[in-house]
């Protein structure tokens, strides 16, 4: 019985629910992190986005049963591929969750409901069309993080800088590209193409070039946000702190470079992004960046007048 429960959790990809924490980025950058009365709505939103993600994961596992059997790591964690659960059970669970989601969508009938639908439709588009098209597949996967981030903003009726939205997308694209490089490391080019059709058009060299492009774009966009984004008219950054976010850019650059290093040095981490918490430099760098940004956004810690000529 315990193994069946574990298999259901694997089918729902509960261990990947941490990805939906991006929903709280709007809370953080809107200056509402400590407005605790908002949290019941946010937690409900987080739960619904997780369910929407699980619908996509179930569809993905149903469609990829045969190809997942080629991937040694996925054979351990995909209950449909290893035979722990049946396809019929997966479809029944899918329609139960789908019914719950429809009920809440009708209940809310607002922008947040649209975000839930977009997360699901994004996944459907990926599974039935774009997963077969090289480059479009990783772009489609990364786009879903925009809807997740905007879902949190919709709950609180706040907006975040467009610079920050692009940064979320590029971060997801960096992770998706790194995962494919790590898959090539595990499977080799021949088995990789059997696992995913699009891998016929990818190569390690090409993916590494994409990785550098995305990493560079990510750093540039984050820097632009630090310089331009917080100075919008409705920014929650205290006037005295305008521009201080530029001091966070070295830490952001370190995290990008460290991740690129880990893709090649420890590809198992790139294939399972949740394992990033096992890398001490990434953890320390992330905590430092988070504390620094939190201080700049929420505390009146100084001025940047000395930057102005």
GROMACS .gro file of C-alpha atoms in nm:
model
  309
    1UNK     CA    1   0.000   0.000   0.000
    2UNK     CA    2   0.283   0.238   0.092
    3UNK     CA    3   0.446   0.175  -0.245
    4UNK     CA    4   0.119   0.263  -0.423
    5UNK     CA    5   0.095   0.593  -0.237
    6UNK     CA    6   0.455   0.666  -0.327
    7UNK     CA    7   0.378   0.586  -0.690
    8UNK     CA    8   0.081   0.827  -0.689
    9UNK     CA    9   0.305   1.101  -0.550
   10UNK     CA   10   0.557   1.024  -0.823
   11UNK     CA   11   0.286   1.041  -1.089
   12UNK     CA   12   0.171   1.379  -0.957
   13UNK     CA   13   0.539   1.486  -0.935
   14UNK     CA   14   0.486   1.622  -0.584
   15UNK     CA   15   0.862   1.653  -0.542
   16UNK     CA   16   0.857   1.911  -0.822
   17UNK     CA   17   0.594   2.131  -0.660
   18UNK     CA   18   0.875   2.355  -0.540
   19UNK     CA   19   0.883   2.495  -0.895
   20UNK     CA   20   0.546   2.658  -0.826
   21UNK     CA   21   0.699   2.867  -0.548
   22UNK     CA   22   0.766   3.113  -0.831
   23UNK     CA   23   0.405   3.216  -0.766
   24UNK     CA   24   0.531   3.407  -0.461
   25UNK     CA   25   0.776   3.623  -0.655
   26UNK     CA   26   0.503   3.883  -0.709
   27UNK     CA   27   0.446   3.892  -0.333
   28UNK     CA   28   0.814   3.949  -0.271
   29UNK     CA   29   0.870   4.225  -0.526
   30UNK     CA   30   0.536   4.395  -0.459
   31UNK     CA   31   0.639   4.457  -0.100
   32UNK     CA   32   0.369   4.231   0.043
   33UNK     CA   33   0.590   3.958   0.187
   34UNK     CA   34   0.487   4.038   0.543
   35UNK     CA   35   0.116   4.096   0.475
   36UNK     CA   36   0.015   3.766   0.633
   37UNK     CA   37  -0.366   3.806   0.589
   38UNK     CA   38  -0.302   3.754   0.216
   39UNK     CA   39  -0.142   3.414   0.267
   40UNK     CA   40  -0.458   3.196   0.281
   41UNK     CA   41  -0.547   3.310  -0.072
   42UNK     CA   42  -0.188   3.267  -0.186
   43UNK     CA   43  -0.161   2.917  -0.041
   44UNK     CA   44  -0.489   2.817  -0.209
   45UNK     CA   45  -0.352   2.959  -0.535
   46UNK     CA   46  -0.029   2.763  -0.486
   47UNK     CA   47  -0.229   2.442  -0.433
   48UNK     CA   48  -0.436   2.499  -0.749
   49UNK     CA   49  -0.129   2.576  -0.961
   50UNK     CA   50   0.029   2.256  -0.827
   51UNK     CA   51  -0.280   2.059  -0.933
   52UNK     CA   52  -0.268   2.220  -1.277
   53UNK     CA   53   0.098   2.121  -1.304
   54UNK     CA   54   0.012   1.764  -1.199
   55UNK     CA   55  -0.241   1.741  -1.482
   56UNK     CA   56   0.037   1.824  -1.726
   57UNK     CA   57   0.274   1.575  -1.561
   58UNK     CA   58   0.016   1.295  -1.585
   59UNK     CA   59  -0.039   1.368  -1.954
   60UNK     CA   60   0.335   1.373  -2.009
   61UNK     CA   61   0.386   1.037  -1.838
   62UNK     CA   62   0.099   0.875  -2.030
   63UNK     CA   63   0.240   0.988  -2.363
   64UNK     CA   64   0.603   0.909  -2.280
   65UNK     CA   65   0.567   0.560  -2.130
   66UNK     CA   66   0.782   0.390  -2.394
   67UNK     CA   67   1.045   0.664  -2.425
   68UNK     CA   68   1.080   0.689  -2.046
   69UNK     CA   69   1.179   0.321  -2.037
   70UNK     CA   70   1.499   0.417  -2.217
   71UNK     CA   71   1.596   0.669  -1.946
   72UNK     CA   72   1.747   0.479  -1.650
   73UNK     CA   73   1.667   0.750  -1.395
   74UNK     CA   74   1.310   0.800  -1.513
   75UNK     CA   75   1.244   0.427  -1.493
   76UNK     CA   76   1.290   0.459  -1.117
   77UNK     CA   77   1.056   0.757  -1.071
   78UNK     CA   78   0.792   0.720  -1.344
   79UNK     CA   79   0.530   0.469  -1.218
   80UNK     CA   80   0.367   0.424  -1.560
   81UNK     CA   81   0.697   0.340  -1.728
   82UNK     CA   82   0.801   0.090  -1.458
   83UNK     CA   83   0.453  -0.061  -1.433
   84UNK     CA   84   0.373   0.034  -1.073
   85UNK     CA   85   0.054   0.212  -1.186
   86UNK     CA   86  -0.168   0.143  -1.487
   87UNK     CA   87  -0.256   0.386  -1.762
   88UNK     CA   88  -0.624   0.350  -1.670
   89UNK     CA   89  -0.552   0.460  -1.312
   90UNK     CA   90  -0.359   0.761  -1.445
   91UNK     CA   91  -0.655   0.868  -1.663
   92UNK     CA   92  -0.900   0.832  -1.373
   93UNK     CA   93  -0.677   1.044  -1.148
   94UNK     CA   94  -0.638   1.297  -1.429
   95UNK     CA   95  -1.014   1.349  -1.467
   96UNK     CA   96  -1.069   1.372  -1.090
   97UNK     CA   97  -0.811   1.652  -1.062
   98UNK     CA   98  -0.944   1.812  -1.382
   99UNK     CA   99  -1.291   1.827  -1.228
  100UNK     CA  100  -1.157   1.991  -0.911
  101UNK     CA  101  -0.971   2.250  -1.117
  102UNK     CA  102  -1.278   2.331  -1.327
  103UNK     CA  103  -1.479   2.386  -1.010
  104UNK     CA  104  -1.231   2.637  -0.871
  105UNK     CA  105  -1.193   2.813  -1.208
  106UNK     CA  106  -1.570   2.868  -1.222
  107UNK     CA  107  -1.566   2.981  -0.858
  108UNK     CA  108  -1.291   3.242  -0.904
  109UNK     CA  109  -1.378   3.366  -1.256
  110UNK     CA  110  -1.095   3.619  -1.258
  111UNK     CA  111  -0.743   3.670  -1.393
  112UNK     CA  112  -0.607   3.400  -1.162
  113UNK     CA  113  -0.844   3.149  -1.323
  114UNK     CA  114  -0.697   3.244  -1.660
  115UNK     CA  115  -0.346   3.176  -1.529
  116UNK     CA  116  -0.451   2.828  -1.412
  117UNK     CA  117  -0.593   2.759  -1.759
  118UNK     CA  118  -0.278   2.892  -1.927
  119UNK     CA  119  -0.053   2.665  -1.718
  120UNK     CA  120  -0.261   2.366  -1.828
  121UNK     CA  121  -0.294   2.472  -2.193
  122UNK     CA  122   0.080   2.543  -2.206
  123UNK     CA  123   0.137   2.185  -2.095
  124UNK     CA  124  -0.111   2.045  -2.346
  125UNK     CA  125   0.051   2.243  -2.627
  126UNK     CA  126   0.390   2.106  -2.522
  127UNK     CA  127   0.278   1.743  -2.495
  128UNK     CA  128   0.079   1.726  -2.818
  129UNK     CA  129   0.272   1.961  -3.049
  130UNK     CA  130   0.581   2.148  -2.938
  131UNK     CA  131   0.770   1.867  -2.767
  132UNK     CA  132   0.829   1.737  -3.121
  133UNK     CA  133   0.987   2.065  -3.236
  134UNK     CA  134   1.344   2.139  -3.136
  135UNK     CA  135   1.397   2.473  -2.957
  136UNK     CA  136   1.020   2.533  -2.938
  137UNK     CA  137   1.006   2.260  -2.672
  138UNK     CA  138   1.236   2.433  -2.422
  139UNK     CA  139   1.081   2.773  -2.495
  140UNK     CA  140   0.733   2.632  -2.432
  141UNK     CA  141   0.840   2.468  -2.106
  142UNK     CA  142   0.998   2.793  -1.988
  143UNK     CA  143   0.693   3.002  -2.075
  144UNK     CA  144   0.481   2.818  -1.819
  145UNK     CA  145   0.687   2.982  -1.542
  146UNK     CA  146   0.565   3.321  -1.659
  147UNK     CA  147   0.204   3.211  -1.601
  148UNK     CA  148   0.295   3.073  -1.259
  149UNK     CA  149   0.464   3.399  -1.159
  150UNK     CA  150   0.177   3.610  -1.289
  151UNK     CA  151  -0.073   3.389  -1.104
  152UNK     CA  152   0.058   3.520  -0.772
  153UNK     CA  153   0.032   3.876  -0.899
  154UNK     CA  154  -0.327   3.810  -1.012
  155UNK     CA  155  -0.424   3.687  -0.665
  156UNK     CA  156  -0.299   4.009  -0.504
  157UNK     CA  157  -0.390   4.233  -0.800
  158UNK     CA  158  -0.034   4.367  -0.826
  159UNK     CA  159   0.209   4.399  -1.114
  160UNK     CA  160   0.578   4.324  -1.138
  161UNK     CA  161   0.831   4.479  -1.371
  162UNK     CA  162   0.843   4.341  -1.728
  163UNK     CA  163   1.218   4.310  -1.675
  164UNK     CA  164   1.153   4.071  -1.390
  165UNK     CA  165   0.904   3.870  -1.596
  166UNK     CA  166   1.166   3.818  -1.866
  167UNK     CA  167   1.419   3.722  -1.597
  168UNK     CA  168   1.183   3.448  -1.474
  169UNK     CA  169   1.148   3.315  -1.829
  170UNK     CA  170   1.524   3.315  -1.895
  171UNK     CA  171   1.597   3.143  -1.564
  172UNK     CA  172   1.358   2.863  -1.660
  173UNK     CA  173   1.514   2.845  -2.006
  174UNK     CA  174   1.861   2.815  -1.852
  175UNK     CA  175   1.745   2.522  -1.636
  176UNK     CA  176   1.570   2.351  -1.929
  177UNK     CA  177   1.878   2.379  -2.150
  178UNK     CA  178   2.101   2.249  -1.872
  179UNK     CA  179   1.872   1.948  -1.824
  180UNK     CA  180   1.903   1.854  -2.190
  181UNK     CA  181   2.282   1.880  -2.178
  182UNK     CA  182   2.278   1.652  -1.874
  183UNK     CA  183   2.047   1.407  -2.057
  184UNK     CA  184   2.300   1.383  -2.339
  185UNK     CA  185   2.568   1.311  -2.077
  186UNK     CA  186   2.362   1.023  -1.935
  187UNK     CA  187   2.214   0.871  -2.252
  188UNK     CA  188   2.462   0.950  -2.525
  189UNK     CA  189   2.349   1.095  -2.857
  190UNK     CA  190   2.201   0.768  -2.990
  191UNK     CA  191   1.979   0.682  -2.691
  192UNK     CA  192   1.899   1.050  -2.636
  193UNK     CA  193   1.730   1.068  -2.976
  194UNK     CA  194   1.528   0.756  -2.886
  195UNK     CA  195   1.420   0.918  -2.561
  196UNK     CA  196   1.312   1.247  -2.721
  197UNK     CA  197   1.262   1.296  -3.093
  198UNK     CA  198   1.387   1.655  -3.076
  199UNK     CA  199   1.725   1.529  -2.956
  200UNK     CA  200   1.793   1.434  -3.320
  201UNK     CA  201   1.832   1.805  -3.389
  202UNK     CA  202   2.021   1.886  -3.070
  203UNK     CA  203   2.385   1.822  -2.998
  204UNK     CA  204   2.602   1.885  -2.694
  205UNK     CA  205   2.790   2.161  -2.877
  206UNK     CA  206   2.470   2.334  -2.991
  207UNK     CA  207   2.310   2.311  -2.647
  208UNK     CA  208   2.622   2.456  -2.486
  209UNK     CA  209   2.605   2.750  -2.726
  210UNK     CA  210   2.239   2.804  -2.636
  211UNK     CA  211   2.334   2.781  -2.268
  212UNK     CA  212   2.588   3.062  -2.303
  213UNK     CA  213   2.340   3.278  -2.495
  214UNK     CA  214   2.067   3.228  -2.236
  215UNK     CA  215   2.305   3.274  -1.940
  216UNK     CA  216   2.433   3.600  -2.087
  217UNK     CA  217   2.082   3.725  -2.164
  218UNK     CA  218   1.970   3.634  -1.812
  219UNK     CA  219   2.247   3.834  -1.650
  220UNK     CA  220   2.183   4.133  -1.878
  221UNK     CA  221   1.809   4.129  -1.807
  222UNK     CA  222   1.860   4.101  -1.434
  223UNK     CA  223   2.106   4.390  -1.446
  224UNK     CA  224   1.858   4.598  -1.645
  225UNK     CA  225   1.593   4.523  -1.384
  226UNK     CA  226   1.831   4.632  -1.107
  227UNK     CA  227   1.903   4.959  -1.287
  228UNK     CA  228   1.565   5.037  -1.446
  229UNK     CA  229   1.292   4.812  -1.309
  230UNK     CA  230   1.269   4.923  -0.945
  231UNK     CA  231   1.258   5.291  -1.048
  232UNK     CA  232   0.911   5.264  -1.199
  233UNK     CA  233   0.653   5.507  -1.064
  234UNK     CA  234   0.478   5.238  -0.859
  235UNK     CA  235   0.796   5.077  -0.724
  236UNK     CA  236   0.794   4.964  -0.362
  237UNK     CA  237   1.168   5.025  -0.332
  238UNK     CA  238   1.226   5.316  -0.090
  239UNK     CA  239   1.343   5.628  -0.273
  240UNK     CA  240   1.669   5.625  -0.075
  241UNK     CA  241   1.745   5.275  -0.205
  242UNK     CA  242   1.697   5.340  -0.576
  243UNK     CA  243   1.983   5.176  -0.763
  244UNK     CA  244   2.119   4.974  -0.473
  245UNK     CA  245   2.006   4.652  -0.637
  246UNK     CA  246   2.308   4.682  -0.866
  247UNK     CA  247   2.514   4.552  -0.573
  248UNK     CA  248   2.332   4.220  -0.603
  249UNK     CA  249   2.451   4.158  -0.960
  250UNK     CA  250   2.785   3.993  -0.865
  251UNK     CA  251   2.595   3.731  -0.664
  252UNK     CA  252   2.349   3.674  -0.948
  253UNK     CA  253   2.640   3.627  -1.190
  254UNK     CA  254   2.805   3.381  -0.952
  255UNK     CA  255   2.488   3.168  -0.939
  256UNK     CA  256   2.460   3.161  -1.320
  257UNK     CA  257   2.824   3.061  -1.365
  258UNK     CA  258   2.805   2.806  -1.083
  259UNK     CA  259   2.502   2.640  -1.243
  260UNK     CA  260   2.679   2.619  -1.580
  261UNK     CA  261   2.972   2.455  -1.400
  262UNK     CA  262   2.744   2.203  -1.227
  263UNK     CA  263   2.585   2.099  -1.557
  264UNK     CA  264   2.920   1.953  -1.661
  265UNK     CA  265   3.072   1.864  -1.324
  266UNK     CA  266   2.758   1.717  -1.161
  267UNK     CA  267   2.504   1.653  -1.439
  268UNK     CA  268   2.273   1.462  -1.202
  269UNK     CA  269   2.197   1.800  -1.040
  270UNK     CA  270   2.106   1.951  -1.378
  271UNK     CA  271   1.871   1.659  -1.446
  272UNK     CA  272   1.709   1.706  -1.105
  273UNK     CA  273   1.706   2.078  -1.023
  274UNK     CA  274   1.581   2.013  -0.668
  275UNK     CA  275   1.927   1.867  -0.595
  276UNK     CA  276   2.073   2.218  -0.624
  277UNK     CA  277   2.017   2.246  -0.250
  278UNK     CA  278   2.289   1.984  -0.204
  279UNK     CA  279   2.549   2.221  -0.351
  280UNK     CA  280   2.679   2.443  -0.071
  281UNK     CA  281   2.812   2.727  -0.292
  282UNK     CA  282   2.470   2.750  -0.465
  283UNK     CA  283   2.288   2.751  -0.132
  284UNK     CA  284   2.516   3.013   0.024
  285UNK     CA  285   2.507   3.229  -0.291
  286UNK     CA  286   2.127   3.206  -0.314
  287UNK     CA  287   2.078   3.294   0.053
  288UNK     CA  288   2.317   3.588   0.025
  289UNK     CA  289   2.140   3.719  -0.285
  290UNK     CA  290   1.799   3.674  -0.123
  291UNK     CA  291   1.895   3.853   0.198
  292UNK     CA  292   2.057   4.139   0.006
  293UNK     CA  293   1.756   4.192  -0.222
  294UNK     CA  294   1.518   4.162   0.072
  295UNK     CA  295   1.710   4.430   0.263
  296UNK     CA  296   1.715   4.666  -0.033
  297UNK     CA  297   1.345   4.624  -0.111
  298UNK     CA  298   1.210   4.645   0.242
  299UNK     CA  299   1.456   4.855   0.442
  300UNK     CA  300   1.568   5.215   0.408
  301UNK     CA  301   1.936   5.133   0.420
  302UNK     CA  302   2.096   5.417   0.234
  303UNK     CA  303   2.118   5.634  -0.072
  304UNK     CA  304   2.282   5.615  -0.411
  305UNK     CA  305   2.332   5.988  -0.462
  306UNK     CA  306   2.704   5.930  -0.499
  307UNK     CA  307   2.635   5.750  -0.830
  308UNK     CA  308   2.494   6.066  -0.986
  309UNK     CA  309   2.745   6.294  -1.155
   0.00000   0.00000   0.00000
